[in-house]
Amino acid sequence: MLIRTILVRLLTTAVTLFGVAVVVFTLVRVAPGNPIAMMLPPGATDEDIANLTALYGFDKSLPHQFVIWLGGVLQGDFGTSITLRQPVDELVLGRLPATLELSIMALVIALFAGGLMAVLGARHRGGSTEVGLDLTSGAVLSIPDFLWGLLFVLIFGVFWPVLSISGRIDPRMEFDFTTNFYVIEGILRGRFDVVGSTLSHMLMPAMSLALPLAAMIAQLLKQNLKEALVQDYTTLARVRGFSETAVILREALRNAALPTLTLVGVQFTFLIGGTVIVERLFAYEGLGNMAIDAVINRDLPLIQGIVLLFAALFIAINLIVDLSYTLLNPRLRHG
């Protein structure tokens, strides 16, 4: 059953990625703007334009261009960036670790903050504490992530400058990275000054991304906890002498957390997508920042590579969430 589900999902993934590739390839080419004209100096001749157009294959028909590009992708060649003159796969994979580290940090913050609010709301259900937490989560959810970023810049970068507001690491810090996973490599190599600098640069953008997701987690998890707290097994735990807090943490939380898993997985994909604006706001060297530059410069190969990678990430995360839910839920595992 599980193997069949995995095979079906992998087939669906291949079809979805092909559809994304067709749509993105078509849209970026029918959109207004000529990338060749942006590459040439003002005094370029018609012959220069024709030669550069032929070099990037823009003189061929749209289906012919797609077949050539797709054939390269299947062989691991995503083309060459028009503006940066480097292979697209190297550029995209070089920026991917920064975005993943930022997204994972935001997810950890959201899980901790949302889980804490949910437990407190369930523990003090029906009282003023629950009402206050509901109002807080509603207010947090109504503010988009980029506005949170602007608020954090004003508070912690201008009025009370205690955090870094741009970049990924202190430029004065000397460290020869083997990979682009700064936090992991810093820990493994014992350079905790590098880890601290990286985390301080990530904190504000991660908080900006985490707060709306934390509010969603708090609302859903609290509702699931309240439903679990009226079940027979929680009543039995109270009869055995457990405190209300122990009942929530030891009995109700395990069952209430399972439905929340699906929300977290789906929203995590949106969180990764939200890094585009937030990374730009904080001049963070990730995929989102690169995507905006690619769109501004009409760098078609780079746009296609970034969007295809984002699509693959979204599909992979959803697949992992579905399989995890199946494995953790006995009824689905044995169904």
GROMACS .gro file of N, CA and C in nm, residues 1-60:
model
  180
    1MET      N    1   0.083  -0.121   0.000
    1MET     CA    2   0.000   0.000   0.000
    1MET      C    3   0.086   0.126   0.000
    2LEU      N    4   0.185   0.129   0.090
    2LEU     CA    5   0.272   0.246   0.100
    2LEU      C    6   0.359   0.260  -0.025
    3ILE      N    7   0.410   0.147  -0.076
    3ILE     CA    8   0.495   0.152  -0.195
    3ILE      C    9   0.414   0.200  -0.315
    4ARG      N   10   0.290   0.152  -0.324
    4ARG     CA   11   0.204   0.196  -0.435
    4ARG      C   12   0.177   0.345  -0.426
    5THR      N   13   0.155   0.395  -0.305
    5THR     CA   14   0.131   0.538  -0.286
    5THR      C   15   0.252   0.620  -0.329
    6ILE      N   16   0.372   0.571  -0.292
    6ILE     CA   17   0.494   0.642  -0.329
    6ILE      C   18   0.512   0.645  -0.481
    7LEU      N   19   0.487   0.532  -0.548
    7LEU     CA   20   0.502   0.527  -0.693
    7LEU      C   21   0.404   0.620  -0.763
    8VAL      N   22   0.280   0.621  -0.714
    8VAL     CA   23   0.180   0.711  -0.774
    8VAL      C   24   0.220   0.856  -0.755
    9ARG      N   25   0.267   0.891  -0.636
    9ARG     CA   26   0.306   1.028  -0.609
    9ARG      C   27   0.428   1.069  -0.692
   10LEU      N   28   0.522   0.977  -0.713
   10LEU     CA   29   0.638   1.008  -0.795
   10LEU      C   30   0.597   1.033  -0.940
   11LEU      N   31   0.502   0.954  -0.989
   11LEU     CA   32   0.452   0.976  -1.125
   11LEU      C   33   0.382   1.110  -1.134
   12THR      N   34   0.301   1.140  -1.034
   12THR     CA   35   0.232   1.270  -1.031
   12THR      C   36   0.332   1.384  -1.024
   13THR      N   37   0.439   1.365  -0.949
   13THR     CA   38   0.543   1.467  -0.937
   13THR      C   39   0.606   1.496  -1.073
   14ALA      N   40   0.638   1.391  -1.148
   14ALA     CA   41   0.699   1.411  -1.280
   14ALA      C   42   0.606   1.487  -1.373
   15VAL      N   43   0.478   1.452  -1.372
   15VAL     CA   44   0.381   1.522  -1.457
   15VAL      C   45   0.366   1.667  -1.415
   16THR      N   46   0.362   1.691  -1.283
   16THR     CA   47   0.348   1.828  -1.233
   16THR      C   48   0.468   1.914  -1.271
   17LEU      N   49   0.587   1.859  -1.254
   17LEU     CA   50   0.708   1.934  -1.290
   17LEU      C   51   0.712   1.965  -1.439
   18PHE      N   52   0.668   1.871  -1.521
   18PHE     CA   53   0.662   1.897  -1.664
   18PHE      C   54   0.565   2.010  -1.695
   19GLY      N   55   0.449   2.007  -1.629
   19GLY     CA   56   0.352   2.115  -1.649
   19GLY      C   57   0.406   2.250  -1.606
   20VAL      N   58   0.474   2.252  -1.492
   20VAL     CA   59   0.535   2.377  -1.444
   20VAL      C   60   0.638   2.427  -1.544
   21ALA      N   61   0.719   2.336  -1.596
   21ALA     CA   62   0.821   2.375  -1.693
   21ALA      C   63   0.759   2.436  -1.818
   22VAL      N   64   0.651   2.377  -1.868
   22VAL     CA   65   0.584   2.430  -1.987
   22VAL      C   66   0.529   2.570  -1.961
   23VAL      N   67   0.459   2.585  -1.848
   23VAL     CA   68   0.396   2.714  -1.816
   23VAL      C   69   0.501   2.823  -1.797
   24VAL      N   70   0.603   2.794  -1.718
   24VAL     CA   71   0.706   2.895  -1.690
   24VAL      C   72   0.781   2.931  -1.816
   25PHE      N   73   0.820   2.832  -1.894
   25PHE     CA   74   0.895   2.858  -2.017
   25PHE      C   75   0.815   2.947  -2.112
   26THR      N   76   0.685   2.921  -2.121
   26THR     CA   77   0.601   3.000  -2.211
   26THR      C   78   0.580   3.141  -2.159
   27LEU      N   79   0.549   3.154  -2.031
   27LEU     CA   80   0.516   3.285  -1.975
   27LEU      C   81   0.635   3.381  -1.979
   28VAL      N   82   0.753   3.333  -1.947
   28VAL     CA   83   0.868   3.425  -1.944
   28VAL      C   84   0.906   3.472  -2.083
   29ARG      N   85   0.864   3.398  -2.185
   29ARG     CA   86   0.897   3.440  -2.321
   29ARG      C   87   0.790   3.526  -2.386
   30VAL      N   88   0.668   3.514  -2.345
   30VAL     CA   89   0.563   3.600  -2.402
   30VAL      C   90   0.547   3.730  -2.323
   31ALA      N   91   0.611   3.737  -2.206
   31ALA     CA   92   0.604   3.861  -2.128
   31ALA      C   93   0.678   3.973  -2.200
   32PRO      N   94   0.633   4.099  -2.182
   32PRO     CA   95   0.700   4.212  -2.249
   32PRO      C   96   0.845   4.225  -2.205
   33GLY      N   97   0.929   4.273  -2.299
   33GLY     CA   98   1.070   4.293  -2.268
   33GLY      C   99   1.159   4.202  -2.349
   34ASN      N  100   1.271   4.256  -2.392
   34ASN     CA  101   1.367   4.180  -2.473
   34ASN      C  102   1.497   4.164  -2.395
   35PRO      N  103   1.528   4.043  -2.350
   35PRO     CA  104   1.651   4.025  -2.271
   35PRO      C  105   1.777   4.055  -2.351
   36ILE      N  106   1.773   4.032  -2.482
   36ILE     CA  107   1.890   4.060  -2.565
   36ILE      C  108   1.919   4.209  -2.569
   37ALA      N  109   1.814   4.289  -2.580
   37ALA     CA  110   1.833   4.435  -2.585
   37ALA      C  111   1.893   4.487  -2.455
   38MET      N  112   1.863   4.421  -2.342
   38MET     CA  113   1.917   4.464  -2.213
   38MET      C  114   2.064   4.428  -2.198
   39MET      N  115   2.113   4.333  -2.276
   39MET     CA  116   2.251   4.289  -2.266
   39MET      C  117   2.346   4.373  -2.350
   40LEU      N  118   2.294   4.435  -2.456
   40LEU     CA  119   2.380   4.503  -2.551
   40LEU      C  120   2.397   4.650  -2.517
   41PRO      N  121   2.512   4.708  -2.551
   41PRO     CA  122   2.531   4.852  -2.530
   41PRO      C  123   2.447   4.933  -2.628
   42PRO      N  124   2.430   5.062  -2.603
   42PRO     CA  125   2.344   5.145  -2.689
   42PRO      C  126   2.386   5.146  -2.836
   43GLY      N  127   2.514   5.131  -2.865
   43GLY     CA  128   2.560   5.141  -3.004
   43GLY      C  129   2.563   5.008  -3.077
   44ALA      N  130   2.497   4.907  -3.029
   44ALA     CA  131   2.501   4.775  -3.092
   44ALA      C  132   2.433   4.778  -3.228
   45THR      N  133   2.490   4.704  -3.321
   45THR     CA  134   2.435   4.697  -3.457
   45THR      C  135   2.332   4.583  -3.467
   46ASP      N  136   2.263   4.582  -3.580
   46ASP     CA  137   2.166   4.474  -3.604
   46ASP      C  138   2.235   4.338  -3.610
   47GLU      N  139   2.358   4.339  -3.661
   47GLU     CA  140   2.432   4.213  -3.668
   47GLU      C  141   2.467   4.162  -3.528
   48ASP      N  142   2.503   4.254  -3.438
   48ASP     CA  143   2.531   4.214  -3.300
   48ASP      C  144   2.408   4.153  -3.235
   49ILE      N  145   2.292   4.216  -3.258
   49ILE     CA  146   2.167   4.164  -3.201
   49ILE      C  147   2.135   4.026  -3.257
   50ALA      N  148   2.154   4.009  -3.388
   50ALA     CA  149   2.124   3.880  -3.451
   50ALA      C  150   2.217   3.771  -3.400
   51ASN      N  151   2.347   3.804  -3.384
   51ASN     CA  152   2.443   3.704  -3.336
   51ASN      C  153   2.410   3.660  -3.193
   52LEU      N  154   2.376   3.758  -3.106
   52LEU     CA  155   2.347   3.724  -2.967
   52LEU      C  156   2.214   3.648  -2.956
   53THR      N  157   2.119   3.685  -3.040
   53THR     CA  158   1.990   3.613  -3.043
   53THR      C  159   2.010   3.467  -3.083
   54ALA      N  160   2.096   3.445  -3.182
   54ALA     CA  161   2.124   3.308  -3.225
   54ALA      C  162   2.201   3.232  -3.118
   55LEU      N  163   2.291   3.302  -3.047
   55LEU     CA  164   2.371   3.236  -2.944
   55LEU      C  165   2.284   3.177  -2.835
   56TYR      N  166   2.180   3.249  -2.793
   56TYR     CA  167   2.091   3.200  -2.688
   56TYR      C  168   1.969   3.125  -2.742
   57GLY      N  169   1.965   3.105  -2.874
   57GLY     CA  170   1.858   3.024  -2.933
   57GLY      C  171   1.724   3.094  -2.945
   58PHE      N  172   1.720   3.226  -2.929
   58PHE     CA  173   1.594   3.297  -2.935
   58PHE      C  174   1.543   3.317  -3.078
   59ASP      N  175   1.624   3.276  -3.177
   59ASP     CA  176   1.581   3.289  -3.316
   59ASP      C  177   1.497   3.170  -3.361
   60LYS      N  178   1.487   3.069  -3.277
   60LYS     CA  179   1.409   2.950  -3.312
   60LYS      C  180   1.266   2.963  -3.262
   0.00000   0.00000   0.00000
